[in-house]
Amino acid sequence: MDSYNTNILRKLISPWNGDRGLIKELENFSNYLGWYPSDIIEDKNKNSITTGHLFVEHGLENSAVISFIQSKYLFTKLTEIDKLNLFSVSYNNLVDLHISIDRLNACGTHNRLGENNLIHFGSNEDERNLKSSTYSEALQERRIKPIYKTLDDTIIDTISFWKRIISSELDNTVNNEQLSSFFNSIIFLRAIEDYNYNLSPEVFTKNNLNRILESQRIEKYSNLILTFFEKYSIKDIPKDLIDFNNLKVFDKLNSKTLYQLFQDFYQNKYSHYEYDFSIISKHALSRLYEKYVSILEIKETEQLSFFSPVPEEKFNKNSGSYYTPQFIARFFTKYLEVNIKDVYSKNLTILEPAVGSGIFIRTFLERQIEASHKEGLDNNIFKNIIAVDKNQTACNAANLSLSLLHLVSYGELPTDKIQIINDDSLVFFNGAKYEESVDIVISNPPYIKYNSLDADTRKSLKKFLGELSFGKTDLYIAFIKIAIKTLKDGGYGCFVLPNTFLTTDSCQSIRKELFDICSIECIVDLSDNRQRIFEEAGVYPILLIFKKSKVKTNAIISKIQDNTGQAIHHVLNKDYIENDNFSVYEVDHSFFSGNKWFLLPPTELSLKNKISKNPNIKDFFDVRTGFASGHVDAFILSKNQIPKGEESIYVPYLEDRKMNSYSSRREVEEYFFYPFINDSKISEEELQNNYPKTFKHLKKFESELSKRNEVKKGNIRWWMPNRPRSPKFMLVPKILTPHLIFTPKFNIDIEGKFAISRSPFLVLKKEYNNTDLLYYFTGILNSTVCLWYLISHAPKYQNGFAMLEPTYIKGLPIPSPFQEDTNKRKLVQDVLNLVKKRIISNEFESLELEKQIDSTVAELYNLTATEKSFLNI
């Protein structure tokens, strides 16, 4: 290590004495070693073994805490208690890797591994022992199996446990909002306690909640709160954080229960670290609350008991809200920092219209405070916040999180109320309020599909969107309109959206609105990411950043499969790159003028353009969808359930999961009630007289069947399937496919005998009535080329499946079977012959035949050797 860096290390293990110049040197030193500083904390405690801590990120998440050990200590000589206190800094910040640097060595440890936690050790004179790449490699080489839970999981598990115990003790008379207020108040009190202790350990003590409970024999929780505030000389109790009306019910808890509960908020029963809520309040609280979305459900039971039942907990997926990874919030913040000049010196107004835990606003404020190192920064920045959420619990969580950030940053709670509004954003922003008054809108809006919305919300949504409403509009689209409406000229919108936003028809109007009024600045596509971003949801996200501006600029696009952190840093630096893990490239604003936004890196875009020179499949086929029964048990029967003598009104039903590539199954297990004879729909009288056993079977479901909307509207009789499809429409020679695919499973129903449900199928147009063409097109559709094209254009579904809607199949470019070139005509015949062989082949033969089909189809598309290699053909 050169003398410059050695000199910095000497300074860092000596008391910093408020040297701000050293802070700047430390940032440069960190960047040189491959770390990205996110926070620097000077340790002013006289009795501490450290001089300070550096929070560093790699991939926009806090990936390590680097602690500088005072020159009179060595890490290897520290007591176990000292090490526990040291590692608690990283643990309480949701960071696993802790690097301790003393006058001789650098020691990397994983704080959730227990005793055997050493990851890397080496002399600090060798800069390799300080580089981020060294620790990244060390963590990969060692198969980490943590024995302790993460901080957020421990607190959530603790809260979950006590929610159920308390609810049971209070005879299930307590609601979720009251419980939320209760636990928010405990976290608030603990944060005040730990903050004051860390500031003045010689004046303040810990464990005060239980000390007060024991020494003063307080029986009511509300009285304990008042006594606690007296101890810390807090006269003005913030009503937004301590809601005594909601807390009254907990006055009924006995002191023993309270004592045991408080103890679990001092001592972590899932690891050997103590909680430090002042540290949690600095970096981890918003991430903790992102997981704090559970609701209590009292499960009914007939079991007799002398005790109240313990309620079970479930996650409220219908809220459409999911845990937002910290790296996304940091990416948005960093992007704004890079693209808005002097962003932190301006009084910018920031709006989060579905605030949840407030992770976006909080991350922005954290960075604003960190960037200026608390020098000359007016805490009025908290007045520039507008946050709205229809969930009161979310508002309470955001308010607590931001208030505690204010406390640990400025040494006091905010004197003015933080503007967090409990309201429905569709109602709140419906008028002219806040129109063109906001600098930044940032949001992970609720992902609730149109079909899951209640009638009032649908009506409100359509009214709010007005001309931007198109078809079955999902709720999140309204939040994009809120941004367009409220942003000033030059303001930025930052959104986490499902990848379906790019191509679905219901988003077409809002995409055009963005194109017309805004400049699309950046899209990061995480839908193919190998690490699931939203574990609880079948949502594949993109990150969209736009600027409200008449001046249009080029947009940065990134598609990321892996190495997310590295890719995002390339995005921020505008480094254009393409490799196996990610791509970063630029497109002109005109790229977004089309009806759909297909994001493809240069190599794939070139391939798409070549493939697109072929005619579309809609030129040869009608693409249709199968029947909709409306009641599976009533209309779909197993073969042995079909009444004897009544087989003529049942047809073989081929469900998606039973479909195979190339050939349809010859035998099926289930049949569909099909009310047609000789292409004519039967009457109820015919059904009753000629098929009495079937009628009797349907009668059992009459009550349920009559409640269907199609019946109420008078479109069908109660005994009919919702949409049976006529034989001329469905029972014809066709190509079938499952609705969801991971690999291609296009198959031929050459006899036209199978009925399918909702899935798309392809029927040759009348002018191409030649069954040989079905074999040819089946080979093309099952090829790697077509699979790549479909996967690139179709929306993602749960577990990585592509959803094949007719609109995407219709636009699939496909080589015409009617080729003028002699060589191409031979290739067409080769495909046809190979498919016929594949249909009758055994499993061993089929693999080789499919390779031959793939190769032949690639030639029909005129693919080069490079393009074939890209597709692994």
mmCIF file of N, CA and C in Angstrom, residues 7 65 88 171 180 191 214 289 327 364 441-442 591 792:
data_model
loop_
_atom_site.group_PDB
_atom_site.id
_atom_site.type_symbol
_atom_site.label_atom_id
_atom_site.label_comp_id
_atom_site.label_asym_id
_atom_site.label_seq_id
_atom_site.Cartn_x
_atom_site.Cartn_y
_atom_site.Cartn_z
ATOM 1 N N ASN A 7 -1.059 6.587 5.354
ATOM 2 C CA ASN A 7 -1.249 7.790 6.170
ATOM 3 C C ASN A 7 -2.711 7.966 6.555
ATOM 4 N N VAL A 65 -20.049 -3.054 6.975
ATOM 5 C CA VAL A 65 -19.683 -1.967 7.882
ATOM 6 C C VAL A 65 -18.197 -2.128 8.159
ATOM 7 N N SER A 88 -22.687 -5.568 16.799
ATOM 8 C CA SER A 88 -24.085 -5.141 16.886
ATOM 9 C C SER A 88 -24.352 -3.925 16.008
ATOM 10 N N ASP A 171 -58.927 -11.127 24.947
ATOM 11 C CA ASP A 171 -60.144 -11.785 24.435
ATOM 12 C C ASP A 171 -60.472 -11.353 23.003
ATOM 13 N N SER A 180 -50.906 -2.063 16.062
ATOM 14 C CA SER A 180 -49.850 -1.323 15.376
ATOM 15 C C SER A 180 -49.416 -0.116 16.209
ATOM 16 N N ALA A 191 -36.258 3.659 21.058
ATOM 17 C CA ALA A 191 -35.339 4.479 20.267
ATOM 18 C C ALA A 191 -34.864 5.689 21.067
ATOM 19 N N GLU A 214 -41.132 -1.845 37.519
ATOM 20 C CA GLU A 214 -40.852 -2.507 38.803
ATOM 21 C C GLU A 214 -40.817 -1.519 39.961
ATOM 22 N N TYR A 289 -40.281 -2.109 8.531
ATOM 23 C CA TYR A 289 -41.710 -1.874 8.364
ATOM 24 C C TYR A 289 -42.221 -2.321 7.004
ATOM 25 N N PHE A 327 -32.152 -1.755 -2.331
ATOM 26 C CA PHE A 327 -31.332 -1.303 -3.454
ATOM 27 C C PHE A 327 -32.157 -0.497 -4.456
ATOM 28 N N PHE A 364 -34.216 8.837 0.548
ATOM 29 C CA PHE A 364 -33.819 10.130 -0.023
ATOM 30 C C PHE A 364 -33.331 11.066 1.090
ATOM 31 N N VAL A 441 -41.814 12.644 -7.696
ATOM 32 C CA VAL A 441 -42.809 11.649 -7.268
ATOM 33 C C VAL A 441 -42.123 10.295 -7.344
ATOM 34 N N ILE A 442 -42.184 9.555 -6.261
ATOM 35 C CA ILE A 442 -41.481 8.277 -6.187
ATOM 36 C C ILE A 442 -42.415 7.255 -5.562
ATOM 37 N N PHE A 591 -38.263 5.759 -29.817
ATOM 38 C CA PHE A 591 -38.439 4.328 -29.542
ATOM 39 C C PHE A 591 -39.765 4.064 -28.827
ATOM 40 N N SER A 792 -39.569 -12.944 -25.366
ATOM 41 C CA SER A 792 -39.138 -11.538 -25.371
ATOM 42 C C SER A 792 -40.315 -10.571 -25.406
#
